[in-house]
Coordinates of C-alpha atoms (C1' of nucleotides) in Angstrom, one line a residue:
Chain S
M367 CA 88.5 51.2 101.8
I368 CA 85.7 49.2 100.9
A369 CA 85.9 51.0 97.5
K370 CA 89.5 49.8 97.3
T371 CA 88.4 46.3 97.9
L372 CA 85.6 46.3 95.8
R373 CA 88.2 47.5 93.2
I374 CA 90.0 44.7 94.0
M375 CA 87.9 42.0 94.0
V376 CA 85.9 43.3 90.4
E377 CA 89.8 43.0 89.1
D378 CA 90.6 39.7 90.4
A379 CA 87.1 38.8 89.4
F380 CA 88.3 40.0 85.7
A381 CA 91.4 37.8 85.6
A382 CA 89.9 35.3 86.5
A383 CA 87.1 35.3 83.7
V384 CA 90.3 35.4 81.1
R385 CA 91.6 32.7 82.5
D386 CA 88.8 31.0 81.6
G387 CA 88.0 32.4 78.4
K388 CA 84.9 34.2 79.3
L389 CA 86.7 37.3 78.3
S390 CA 89.5 38.5 76.1
Q391 CA 92.8 39.8 77.8
Q392 CA 92.6 43.7 77.6
E393 CA 93.6 46.4 79.4
L394 CA 91.1 47.0 81.8
P395 CA 89.1 51.0 81.4
N396 CA 90.0 52.8 84.1
F397 CA 86.3 51.8 86.0
I398 CA 84.7 54.1 88.9
L399 CA 83.1 52.6 92.0
E400 CA 80.9 55.3 93.0
R401 CA 77.6 55.2 95.9
P402 CA 75.0 55.3 93.7
R403 CA 72.4 58.1 94.1
L404 CA 69.3 55.3 93.9
K405 CA 68.8 52.8 97.5
E406 CA 67.7 50.0 94.9
H407 CA 71.2 50.7 93.4
G408 CA 73.0 48.9 96.5
H409 CA 75.5 50.6 98.6
W410 CA 78.6 50.9 96.1
A411 CA 78.6 50.3 92.2
T412 CA 80.7 49.8 89.1
N413 CA 80.5 50.3 85.4
I414 CA 82.9 48.5 84.6
A415 CA 81.1 46.2 82.1
L416 CA 79.7 49.7 80.6
L417 CA 83.4 50.6 79.8
L418 CA 84.5 47.0 78.4
S419 CA 81.7 46.5 76.1
S420 CA 83.1 47.8 72.9
Q421 CA 86.6 46.2 74.0
Q422 CA 84.6 42.8 74.5
K423 CA 82.4 42.8 71.8
K424 CA 79.8 42.2 74.1
P425 CA 77.1 43.4 75.5
P426 CA 77.7 45.2 78.5
L427 CA 75.3 43.4 80.7
E428 CA 76.5 40.1 79.6
I429 CA 80.1 41.3 81.2
A430 CA 78.7 42.1 84.6
R431 CA 77.3 38.6 84.8
I432 CA 80.4 37.0 84.1
I433 CA 82.6 39.3 86.0
I434 CA 79.8 38.5 88.6
D435 CA 79.9 34.8 88.2
Y436 CA 83.6 34.6 88.9
L437 CA 83.2 37.3 92.4
D438 CA 84.8 35.9 95.2
D439 CA 82.9 37.5 98.1
G440 CA 85.5 37.8 100.7
E441 CA 83.9 35.4 103.2
G442 CA 80.5 36.3 102.7
R443 CA 81.4 40.4 103.3
L444 CA 79.0 40.9 100.1
E445 CA 75.1 40.2 100.8
K446 CA 74.3 40.9 97.6
V447 CA 75.8 41.8 93.7
E448 CA 73.1 41.8 91.4
A449 CA 73.5 43.4 87.5
A450 CA 71.3 45.9 85.9
A451 CA 70.7 47.4 83.0
P452 CA 72.5 49.4 81.0
G453 CA 75.6 47.3 82.9
F454 CA 76.1 48.4 86.0
I455 CA 77.1 45.5 89.0
N456 CA 75.5 46.8 92.3
F457 CA 77.0 45.6 95.6
T458 CA 75.3 45.5 98.7
L459 CA 77.4 45.2 101.6
G460 CA 77.1 42.4 104.5
L461 CA 76.5 43.6 108.3
K462 CA 79.8 41.5 108.9
W463 CA 81.8 43.5 106.4
I464 CA 79.9 47.3 108.0
R465 CA 80.9 46.5 111.4
E466 CA 84.6 45.9 110.1
E467 CA 84.7 49.1 108.6
L468 CA 83.6 50.4 112.0
L469 CA 86.0 48.8 113.8
R470 CA 88.7 49.6 111.7
L471 CA 87.7 53.4 111.6
A472 CA 87.7 53.2 115.1
E473 CA 91.0 51.9 115.4
G474 CA 92.4 54.5 113.4
G475 CA 90.7 57.3 115.0
E476 CA 92.6 60.6 114.1
S477 CA 94.4 58.8 111.4
Y478 CA 91.7 57.6 109.9
G479 CA 91.6 59.0 106.0
R480 CA 95.1 59.2 105.9
W481 CA 97.2 57.8 103.2
Q482 CA 100.6 57.3 102.3
I483 CA 100.5 58.5 98.1
G484 CA 102.6 60.8 98.7
K485 CA 105.3 58.9 100.2
G486 CA 106.9 61.5 102.6
E487 CA 108.2 64.2 99.0
K488 CA 108.9 67.2 99.6
W489 CA 106.6 69.6 98.3
Q490 CA 105.8 72.8 98.6
V491 CA 101.9 75.6 98.7
E492 CA 102.6 78.8 97.8
F493 CA 100.2 81.3 98.4
V494 CA 98.5 84.7 99.6
S495 CA 102.1 86.5 98.4
A496 CA 100.7 89.8 98.6
N497 CA 102.2 92.9 98.0
P498 CA 103.4 94.8 101.4
V499 CA 102.3 98.0 101.2
G500 CA 99.0 97.6 103.1
P501 CA 96.2 95.4 104.4
L502 CA 94.9 92.1 103.0
H503 CA 91.6 92.0 100.9
I504 CA 89.0 89.6 100.2
G505 CA 90.5 87.7 97.3
H506 CA 93.8 87.0 99.4
G507 CA 91.3 86.1 102.7
R508 CA 90.2 83.4 99.7
W509 CA 93.3 81.9 98.7
A510 CA 94.3 82.2 102.1
A511 CA 91.5 79.4 102.9
L512 CA 92.1 77.6 99.7
G513 CA 96.0 77.2 100.2
D514 CA 95.9 76.0 104.0
A515 CA 92.9 73.3 102.8
L516 CA 95.4 72.4 100.1
A517 CA 98.0 71.9 101.9
S518 CA 96.0 70.0 104.8
L519 CA 95.2 67.9 102.4
L520 CA 98.5 67.1 100.6
E521 CA 99.3 66.4 104.5
A522 CA 97.0 63.9 104.5
V523 CA 97.6 61.5 101.5
G524 CA 101.2 61.6 102.9
Y525 CA 103.7 65.0 101.5
R526 CA 105.4 67.0 103.7
V527 CA 104.5 70.3 103.4
E528 CA 105.7 73.6 103.4
R529 CA 103.5 76.5 103.5
E530 CA 105.4 79.6 102.2
F531 CA 104.4 83.9 101.5
Y532 CA 106.7 85.2 99.0
I533 CA 106.9 89.0 99.8
N534 CA 106.9 91.3 96.8
D535 CA 108.9 93.2 98.3
Y536 CA 111.2 94.8 95.7
G537 CA 110.4 97.0 93.1
S538 CA 108.8 100.8 92.1
Q539 CA 105.3 100.2 94.0
M540 CA 107.3 99.9 97.6
D541 CA 108.7 103.3 96.8
M542 CA 105.6 103.9 95.8
F543 CA 104.5 103.2 99.1
A544 CA 106.8 104.6 100.7
Q545 CA 106.7 107.7 99.1
S546 CA 102.8 108.0 100.2
V547 CA 104.0 107.6 104.1
E548 CA 105.8 109.9 103.8
A549 CA 103.8 112.3 102.5
R550 CA 101.3 112.0 105.2
Y551 CA 103.8 111.7 107.8
L552 CA 104.8 115.5 106.3
E553 CA 100.8 116.2 106.2
L554 CA 100.8 115.4 110.0
L555 CA 103.6 117.9 110.7
G556 CA 101.1 120.7 109.3
E557 CA 103.5 120.7 105.9
E558 CA 101.7 121.0 102.5
V559 CA 102.8 118.3 100.2
E560 CA 101.2 117.7 97.3
F561 CA 100.5 113.5 97.6
P562 CA 102.2 111.6 95.0
E563 CA 99.7 111.4 91.8
E564 CA 100.0 107.3 91.9
G565 CA 100.1 107.1 95.9
Y566 CA 98.3 105.1 97.9
R567 CA 95.2 106.7 99.0
G568 CA 94.1 104.3 101.9
E569 CA 93.2 105.2 105.1
Y570 CA 95.9 103.1 106.7
I571 CA 98.3 104.6 105.1
R572 CA 97.8 107.8 107.4
T573 CA 98.0 105.3 110.3
I574 CA 101.3 103.6 109.5
A575 CA 102.5 107.5 109.5
R576 CA 100.6 107.9 112.9
E577 CA 102.8 105.7 114.5
I578 CA 106.1 106.7 112.7
L579 CA 105.1 110.1 114.1
E580 CA 104.5 108.9 117.4
R581 CA 107.7 106.4 117.5
E582 CA 110.4 108.5 115.6
G583 CA 109.1 112.3 116.6
D584 CA 109.8 114.8 114.0
R585 CA 113.5 114.3 113.0
W586 CA 112.8 113.3 109.6
K587 CA 111.1 116.1 109.1
G588 CA 114.3 118.4 108.4
E589 CA 115.9 115.1 106.6
A590 CA 117.1 114.7 103.1
S591 CA 113.5 113.0 101.1
D592 CA 115.9 110.1 99.6
K593 CA 117.2 109.3 102.9
R594 CA 113.8 109.9 104.9
R595 CA 112.2 107.5 101.9
A596 CA 114.3 104.7 102.2
V597 CA 114.5 104.6 106.2
F598 CA 110.0 105.1 105.8
K599 CA 110.0 102.1 103.7
E600 CA 111.7 99.6 106.1
L601 CA 109.7 101.0 109.1
A602 CA 106.4 100.7 106.8
Y603 CA 107.1 97.3 105.9
R604 CA 107.6 96.2 108.9
Q605 CA 104.5 97.1 110.1
V606 CA 102.9 96.0 107.1
I607 CA 104.3 92.1 107.3
D608 CA 103.9 92.1 111.4
H609 CA 100.6 93.0 110.5
L610 CA 99.7 90.6 107.6
K611 CA 101.0 87.9 110.0
K612 CA 98.8 88.5 112.8
T613 CA 95.8 88.7 110.7
L614 CA 96.9 85.5 108.8
E615 CA 97.5 83.8 112.4
E616 CA 93.6 84.9 113.2
F617 CA 92.3 83.2 110.0
G618 CA 94.4 80.1 111.3
V619 CA 96.7 80.3 108.7
V620 CA 100.1 79.8 109.6
F621 CA 103.4 80.1 107.1
D622 CA 106.3 78.2 107.5
V623 CA 108.4 80.3 105.1
W624 CA 108.2 84.2 104.4
F625 CA 110.4 84.4 101.5
S626 CA 111.5 88.2 100.7
E627 CA 112.1 88.9 97.0
R628 CA 114.8 91.5 97.9
S629 CA 116.8 88.7 99.4
L630 CA 117.2 87.4 95.7
H631 CA 118.7 90.4 95.2
Q632 CA 121.0 90.4 98.1
S633 CA 122.0 87.0 97.9
G634 CA 123.2 87.4 94.1
E635 CA 121.2 84.8 93.5
L636 CA 118.9 87.0 90.7
E637 CA 122.6 87.9 89.1
A638 CA 123.2 83.8 88.9
T639 CA 119.9 83.5 87.1
L640 CA 120.5 85.4 84.2
K641 CA 124.2 84.2 84.0
F642 CA 122.5 80.8 84.1
L643 CA 120.0 82.1 81.0
K644 CA 122.7 83.5 79.2
E645 CA 125.3 81.2 79.3
R646 CA 122.6 78.5 77.7
Q647 CA 121.6 81.5 75.3
L648 CA 118.4 81.9 76.5
A649 CA 118.5 85.7 77.2
Y650 CA 119.7 88.8 75.1
E651 CA 119.9 92.0 74.1
K652 CA 117.5 93.6 72.2
E653 CA 116.4 97.5 72.5
G654 CA 118.7 98.3 76.0
A655 CA 116.7 95.5 77.9
L656 CA 117.6 91.9 78.8
W657 CA 115.4 89.4 76.9
M658 CA 114.2 85.6 77.7
R659 CA 113.1 83.1 75.3
T660 CA 110.5 81.7 76.4
S661 CA 109.0 81.7 73.5
L662 CA 111.3 78.7 72.6
F663 CA 109.7 77.1 75.2
S664 CA 105.4 77.3 75.3
D665 CA 105.2 80.6 75.9
D666 CA 103.4 83.1 73.1
K667 CA 106.6 85.8 72.8
D668 CA 110.0 86.7 74.9
R669 CA 109.9 88.2 78.0
V670 CA 111.6 90.9 79.3
L671 CA 114.3 90.0 82.4
V672 CA 115.8 93.1 82.9
R673 CA 114.4 96.8 81.5
S674 CA 117.0 99.2 79.4
N675 CA 116.4 101.1 82.6
G676 CA 118.8 98.9 84.4
A677 CA 116.1 97.1 86.8
P678 CA 115.0 93.7 86.7
T679 CA 111.6 92.6 86.2
Y680 CA 109.5 90.8 88.3
F681 CA 109.6 87.6 86.3
A682 CA 113.6 88.0 86.7
S683 CA 113.0 87.5 90.5
D684 CA 110.5 84.7 89.9
I685 CA 113.2 82.7 88.2
A686 CA 115.4 83.1 90.8
Y687 CA 112.8 82.3 93.3
H688 CA 111.8 79.3 91.7
R689 CA 115.2 78.2 91.0
N690 CA 115.8 78.5 95.4
K691 CA 113.0 76.8 96.0
I692 CA 114.4 73.8 93.3
N693 CA 117.7 74.2 95.7
R694 CA 115.7 74.2 98.9
G695 CA 114.7 70.4 97.6
M696 CA 110.9 70.9 96.9
E697 CA 110.1 68.0 94.5
H698 CA 106.6 69.5 93.7
I699 CA 105.9 73.3 93.5
I700 CA 102.1 74.9 93.8
D701 CA 101.4 78.3 93.1
L702 CA 98.3 79.8 94.1
W703 CA 97.7 82.7 92.0
G704 CA 94.7 84.9 91.3
A705 CA 93.3 85.1 88.2
D706 CA 94.7 88.7 87.1
H707 CA 98.5 87.0 87.1
H708 CA 96.8 83.6 85.0
G709 CA 98.8 85.5 81.8
Y710 CA 101.8 84.6 84.0
V711 CA 101.8 80.7 83.7
K712 CA 102.6 80.2 80.4
R713 CA 106.1 82.0 80.9
M714 CA 106.7 81.1 84.0
E715 CA 106.3 77.2 82.8
A716 CA 109.1 78.3 80.3
A717 CA 111.2 79.4 83.1
M718 CA 110.8 76.1 84.9
E719 CA 111.7 74.0 81.8
A720 CA 114.8 76.4 81.0
I721 CA 115.8 76.0 84.4
G722 CA 115.4 71.9 83.5
K723 CA 113.0 71.4 85.8
P724 CA 109.3 71.1 83.5
G725 CA 106.3 69.5 85.5
V726 CA 107.5 70.6 88.6
L727 CA 105.8 73.9 88.6
E728 CA 101.9 73.6 89.2
C729 CA 100.1 77.0 88.6
I730 CA 96.6 76.8 90.4
I731 CA 94.4 79.8 89.6
G732 CA 92.3 80.9 91.9
Q733 CA 89.0 83.2 90.0
M734 CA 88.0 86.5 91.4
V735 CA 86.4 87.3 94.6
N736 CA 83.5 90.7 93.5
L737 CA 82.4 92.3 97.0
K738 CA 78.8 93.3 97.1
R739 CA 77.3 95.4 100.0
G740 CA 73.0 95.0 98.9
G741 CA 73.8 93.6 95.6
E742 CA 75.8 96.4 94.8
P743 CA 79.5 96.1 93.6
V744 CA 82.0 97.6 96.3
R745 CA 84.7 98.8 94.0
M746 CA 88.4 97.3 95.7
S747 CA 91.5 99.3 95.0
K748 CA 94.4 99.9 96.7
R749 CA 95.1 102.7 94.9
T750 CA 92.1 104.8 95.4
G751 CA 91.6 103.4 99.0
E752 CA 88.1 102.7 98.6
M753 CA 87.9 98.6 100.0
V754 CA 86.6 96.5 102.6
T755 CA 89.8 94.3 103.9
F756 CA 89.7 90.8 104.8
E757 CA 90.1 92.1 108.7
E758 CA 87.1 93.8 108.8
L759 CA 85.7 90.7 106.9
L760 CA 86.8 88.5 109.6
D761 CA 85.6 90.2 112.6
E762 CA 82.3 90.9 110.7
V763 CA 81.8 87.0 109.9
G764 CA 83.9 85.1 111.7
R765 CA 86.8 82.9 111.4
D766 CA 85.1 79.4 111.0
A767 CA 82.1 80.9 108.6
A768 CA 84.7 83.1 106.6
R769 CA 86.9 80.0 105.9
Y770 CA 84.3 77.5 105.3
F771 CA 82.8 80.0 102.9
F772 CA 85.7 80.3 100.9
L773 CA 86.2 76.6 100.3
T774 CA 83.0 75.3 99.4
R775 CA 83.5 77.5 96.0
S776 CA 85.8 75.3 93.5
H777 CA 88.3 77.4 93.2
D778 CA 87.6 78.1 89.1
S779 CA 84.5 79.9 90.0
A780 CA 84.3 83.4 90.3
L781 CA 82.8 84.3 93.6
D782 CA 80.5 86.9 94.9
F783 CA 80.9 88.2 98.4
D784 CA 77.8 90.0 99.5
I785 CA 78.7 91.1 102.6
E786 CA 75.1 92.2 104.2
L787 CA 74.2 88.1 102.8
A788 CA 78.0 86.8 104.7
K789 CA 76.2 88.7 107.6
E790 CA 73.1 86.7 107.8
Q791 CA 74.3 83.5 106.7
S792 CA 76.6 83.8 109.8
Q793 CA 73.0 82.9 111.1
N794 CA 72.4 79.9 109.3
N795 CA 75.6 79.2 107.7
P796 CA 76.4 75.7 106.9
V797 CA 79.4 75.8 108.5
Y798 CA 77.0 75.7 111.9
Y799 CA 75.6 72.6 110.7
V800 CA 78.4 70.9 110.6
Q801 CA 79.4 71.9 113.8
Y802 CA 76.4 71.5 115.6
A803 CA 76.7 67.9 114.5
H804 CA 79.8 67.6 116.3
A805 CA 78.8 69.8 119.2
R806 CA 75.8 67.3 119.2
I807 CA 77.6 64.0 119.7
C808 CA 80.1 65.5 122.2
S809 CA 76.7 66.6 124.5
I810 CA 75.4 62.8 124.2
L811 CA 78.6 61.5 125.7
R812 CA 78.5 63.9 128.3
Y813 CA 75.0 62.9 128.9
G814 CA 76.6 59.5 129.1
V815 CA 79.0 60.4 131.6
E816 CA 77.0 61.4 133.7
R817 CA 74.4 58.5 133.8
G818 CA 77.4 56.5 135.1
I819 CA 78.0 55.0 131.1
D820 CA 81.2 54.0 129.6
V821 CA 81.3 56.1 126.6
E822 CA 85.1 55.2 126.2
E823 CA 84.6 51.8 124.9
Q824 CA 87.0 51.0 122.1
A825 CA 86.2 48.0 120.0
P826 CA 82.3 46.6 121.5
P827 CA 82.0 42.8 120.5
P828 CA 80.2 41.7 117.4
H829 CA 76.7 40.9 119.5
I830 CA 76.6 44.2 120.2
L831 CA 77.2 45.9 116.8
E832 CA 75.1 43.7 115.3
L833 CA 72.6 46.0 116.9
L834 CA 73.2 48.6 114.5
A835 CA 70.9 47.6 111.6
T836 CA 68.4 50.4 111.0
E837 CA 68.3 52.0 107.8
E838 CA 69.4 55.8 109.5
E839 CA 72.2 53.8 111.1
L840 CA 73.2 52.0 108.4
D841 CA 73.0 54.9 105.9
L842 CA 75.2 56.7 108.4
A843 CA 77.8 54.1 108.7
L844 CA 78.0 53.9 104.8
K845 CA 78.5 57.4 104.8
L846 CA 81.1 57.3 107.2
F847 CA 82.9 54.6 104.8
E848 CA 83.3 57.3 101.7
Y849 CA 85.5 59.3 103.4
E850 CA 88.8 57.8 102.7
E851 CA 88.6 57.4 99.1
L852 CA 87.2 61.3 99.3
V853 CA 90.0 62.7 101.3
R854 CA 92.4 61.1 98.4
D855 CA 90.2 62.2 95.7
C856 CA 90.3 65.9 97.0
A857 CA 93.9 66.1 97.2
L858 CA 95.0 64.8 93.9
D859 CA 92.0 66.8 92.3
R860 CA 93.0 69.9 94.5
A861 CA 89.3 70.4 95.5
P862 CA 89.0 70.7 99.6
H863 CA 85.5 72.0 98.2
R864 CA 84.2 69.1 97.8
L865 CA 85.2 68.1 101.7
T866 CA 82.7 70.4 102.9
Y867 CA 79.7 69.1 100.5
Y868 CA 80.8 65.9 101.9
L869 CA 80.7 67.3 105.8
E870 CA 76.9 68.7 105.3
E871 CA 75.8 65.2 104.1
L872 CA 77.2 63.9 106.7
A873 CA 75.8 65.7 109.2
G874 CA 72.3 65.8 107.6
L875 CA 72.7 61.6 107.9
F876 CA 73.7 62.0 111.9
H877 CA 71.0 64.7 112.5
Y878 CA 68.5 62.7 110.8
F879 CA 69.7 59.9 112.7
Y880 CA 69.5 61.7 116.0
T881 CA 65.8 62.7 115.8
K882 CA 65.0 59.2 114.8
H883 CA 66.9 57.5 117.6
R884 CA 67.9 57.6 121.2
V885 CA 71.4 56.8 121.9
I886 CA 71.2 56.6 125.2
S887 CA 68.5 54.9 126.7
E888 CA 67.3 52.2 129.0
D889 CA 68.7 49.1 126.3
L890 CA 72.4 49.1 127.2
E891 CA 73.5 47.1 124.5
L892 CA 72.2 49.2 122.6
T893 CA 73.5 52.1 123.7
R894 CA 76.8 50.7 123.5
A895 CA 76.5 50.2 120.0
R896 CA 74.9 53.5 119.1
L897 CA 77.8 55.4 121.4
F898 CA 80.3 53.6 119.5
L899 CA 78.7 54.6 115.8
V900 CA 78.2 58.3 117.2
K901 CA 82.3 58.3 118.4
C902 CA 82.9 56.9 114.5
T903 CA 80.8 60.1 113.2
R904 CA 82.9 62.0 115.4
H905 CA 85.9 60.9 114.5
V906 CA 85.0 61.5 111.2
I907 CA 83.8 65.3 111.1
R908 CA 86.5 66.1 113.1
N909 CA 89.7 64.9 110.8
C910 CA 87.6 66.5 108.0
L911 CA 87.2 70.4 109.9
E912 CA 90.5 69.7 110.7
I913 CA 91.9 69.7 107.3
L914 CA 89.5 72.6 106.3
G915 CA 91.3 74.4 109.2
V916 CA 87.5 74.8 110.6
S917 CA 86.7 73.9 114.7
A918 CA 85.0 71.4 115.5
P919 CA 83.5 72.8 119.3
E920 CA 82.2 71.0 121.9
S921 CA 79.4 72.7 122.6
M922 CA 77.5 75.5 120.6
Chain I
rG94 C1' 91.6 90.1 68.2
rC95 C1' 94.3 86.4 70.7
rG96 C1' 94.8 83.0 75.4
rC97 C1' 92.8 81.6 80.1
rC98 C1' 88.1 80.8 83.6
rU99 C1' 82.9 80.9 84.0
rG100 C1' 77.3 80.0 82.5
rU101 C1' 73.1 74.7 86.3
rA102 C1' 66.3 76.1 90.4
rG103 C1' 64.3 83.1 92.5
rC104 C1' 69.9 83.6 94.9
rU105 C1' 74.7 81.5 96.4
rC106 C1' 76.5 77.4 94.6
rA107 C1' 77.4 71.6 93.9
rA108 C1' 77.9 67.4 90.5
rU109 C1' 86.7 62.1 89.0
rG110 C1' 82.0 60.8 80.9
rG111 C1' 77.0 56.9 84.4
rA112 C1' 71.3 54.9 86.3
rU113 C1' 65.1 60.0 87.6
rA114 C1' 70.9 66.8 87.4
rG115 C1' 71.4 68.0 93.9
rA116 C1' 72.3 71.3 97.8
rG117 C1' 71.8 75.5 101.0
rC118 C1' 69.3 80.4 101.3
rA119 C1' 64.7 82.9 100.0
rA120 C1' 59.2 80.9 99.7
rC121 C1' 55.0 78.3 102.5
rG122 C1' 53.0 74.2 105.8
rG123 C1' 54.1 71.3 110.2
rA124 C1' 57.3 68.9 114.8
rC125 C1' 60.1 70.2 121.1
rU126 C1' 57.7 67.6 128.8
rU127 C1' 63.5 64.1 124.9
rC128 C1' 70.7 62.7 125.1
rU129 C1' 71.2 70.8 122.7
rA130 C1' 65.2 73.2 117.8
rA131 C1' 72.1 76.3 115.5
rU132 C1' 67.8 70.4 114.5
rC133 C1' 64.2 67.6 111.6
rC134 C1' 59.7 66.8 108.4
rG135 C1' 56.8 68.2 104.0
rU136 C1' 55.0 71.3 99.7
rG137 C1' 56.3 73.8 95.2
rG138 C1' 60.3 75.0 91.8
rG139 C1' 65.2 73.0 85.8
rU140 C1' 65.0 72.7 78.0
rU141 C1' 72.2 72.3 82.3
rG142 C1' 73.3 79.9 77.9
rG143 C1' 72.2 78.3 72.0
rA144 C1' 73.0 75.1 68.0
rG145 C1' 75.4 70.9 66.0
rG146 C1' 79.1 66.6 67.1
rU147 C1' 81.9 61.9 70.1
rU148 C1' 79.2 56.9 72.2
rC149 C1' 76.3 52.2 75.3
rG150 C1' 75.7 56.8 78.2
rA151 C1' 77.2 64.3 77.8
rG152 C1' 75.9 69.6 82.5
rU153 C1' 80.6 66.9 82.4
rC154 C1' 84.5 66.1 76.3
rC155 C1' 85.0 68.6 71.0
rU156 C1' 83.4 72.6 67.3
rC157 C1' 81.0 77.2 66.5
rC158 C1' 78.0 81.0 68.5
rC159 C1' 75.9 84.2 72.4
rA160 C1' 77.0 86.7 77.4
rG161 C1' 80.1 87.7 81.5
rG162 C1' 84.7 87.7 84.4
rC163 C1' 90.5 88.2 83.8
rG164 C1' 94.2 88.4 81.3
rU165 C1' 96.9 90.1 76.8
rG166 C1' 102.9 96.1 80.2
rC167 C1' 110.3 97.0 80.0
rC168 C1' 103.8 97.1 86.2
rA169 C1' 103.2 93.4 90.4

RNA sequence: GCGCCUGUAGCUCAAUGGAUAGAGCAACGGACUUCUAAUCCGUGGGUUGGAGGUUCGAGUCCUCCCAGGCGUGCCA
């Protein structure tokens, strides 16, 4: 809470200066508190004076000095406060404050870095949501890592988050899927069949057909095609869903709800939604189809709800689906979609306005993953069956490395995933760098136990903690103190990738400290102090990896 | 054509409008009789695609241009 406390101190100083007539009463701009890059600039810095300059009609440096004059240093917690050109205020923390923060961190333990900003509001993150017609591709892996980490981040700041997978199990692609399985089934029985032009040609279709054959025998061979397809659709569908669940669980992603698109048709919610729109004059007939007036809202043009052949569109289902989410009490909905769906955002937002819930839906667009092998692009198409599945990737690269790799990139940056590179990186992937720091700390503690040292000491007294005074120790401690605000900011900005960069910086400072100083030494008091510091470091690494869904191994 | 995203070191990518733009990988040179060398230290590497603009300050915001990706279905 260093930054938060400094912010309040600065605000109080501003108010005091205003009371004294040194500054004029104005609304405070949105100033920042940050760790400066250069050590000469202290431990924390704020730009408030720079931002106030124009409204106060004074030079920034003068404003900085006025604020410093009125700054109450909170019982000597600040060692030094300086104004620096062009107008920054630089804070240097006193050792007392650093000790207090370390104790607070240790006391917080598992809950250090958690906030109550969300006030227990019920939120939902929907992600992956693949068509249940085949294995997951690499892009799905990215959404899985991203959606899960985002959900965890939001939980960390106090929202109650539900993770949901929307199963697109309705529509023509399911029929095509059934037809493809049927064709492979008959092939296995030695029949000459023409494979559907638009069918799914992946090898996995044969696998599914083979499983059906093993379980059901050839009893469907002579059956009417309609009936056979209907049965195969269900059998194959089950297999695929089970498989998706298993793969995602191996990746460490567990959904609270698997929501079926078909259920919306069966429950009558789709019909009810169409009725709702018609009653409000938001839907109309044209050229044999039913259209929604999305152009009344923010969309460019109207969209079809029911095709002229009577079949409702995916969009119609989706409106019913989002009404369902609202009815389940969701106060905020995040949909994580691939960039190939971004054209869909406007119409969905229009639909949310139409059902009276503007602003509740937040669409996050994840850019595509380009799969490469040794620099050459690999085509990914379910139709041709020419693809590397997410499972294969998971087997090759491993859960932690794959997750971490996906999470180091911002969601709106397209990602090149070179399989050869990923395999090479599996040796020196940054995830191991971070995990190694954690394992090293665990190793130190084990060594301490062997030596009969009490490694469990929760709150060493001040005269012990005062021994933490070297540059490496203080740098490490200060980095730990960035964590709380970072979690909050990453959650609010929907930016889990920043946590990975933080972890690498933190691990770097720890490794450097480790090579410079011995934790367990003949000096028992210093040992106590350093043990405490490394345990604080372990807390933060653990809590942060937990949010990312990456394991924190005790040894490597 | 229009809409969204992207363009930063050789490669992959960071950087809520802040001070001298940072990591990792790759390259090169060093460090283990030590609580784990999956580590550490050092060296080289940049006109942030280009041109204007906004302001105390722009990789970041605005306009235009160039390049790439994805959309622009009565597919999902």
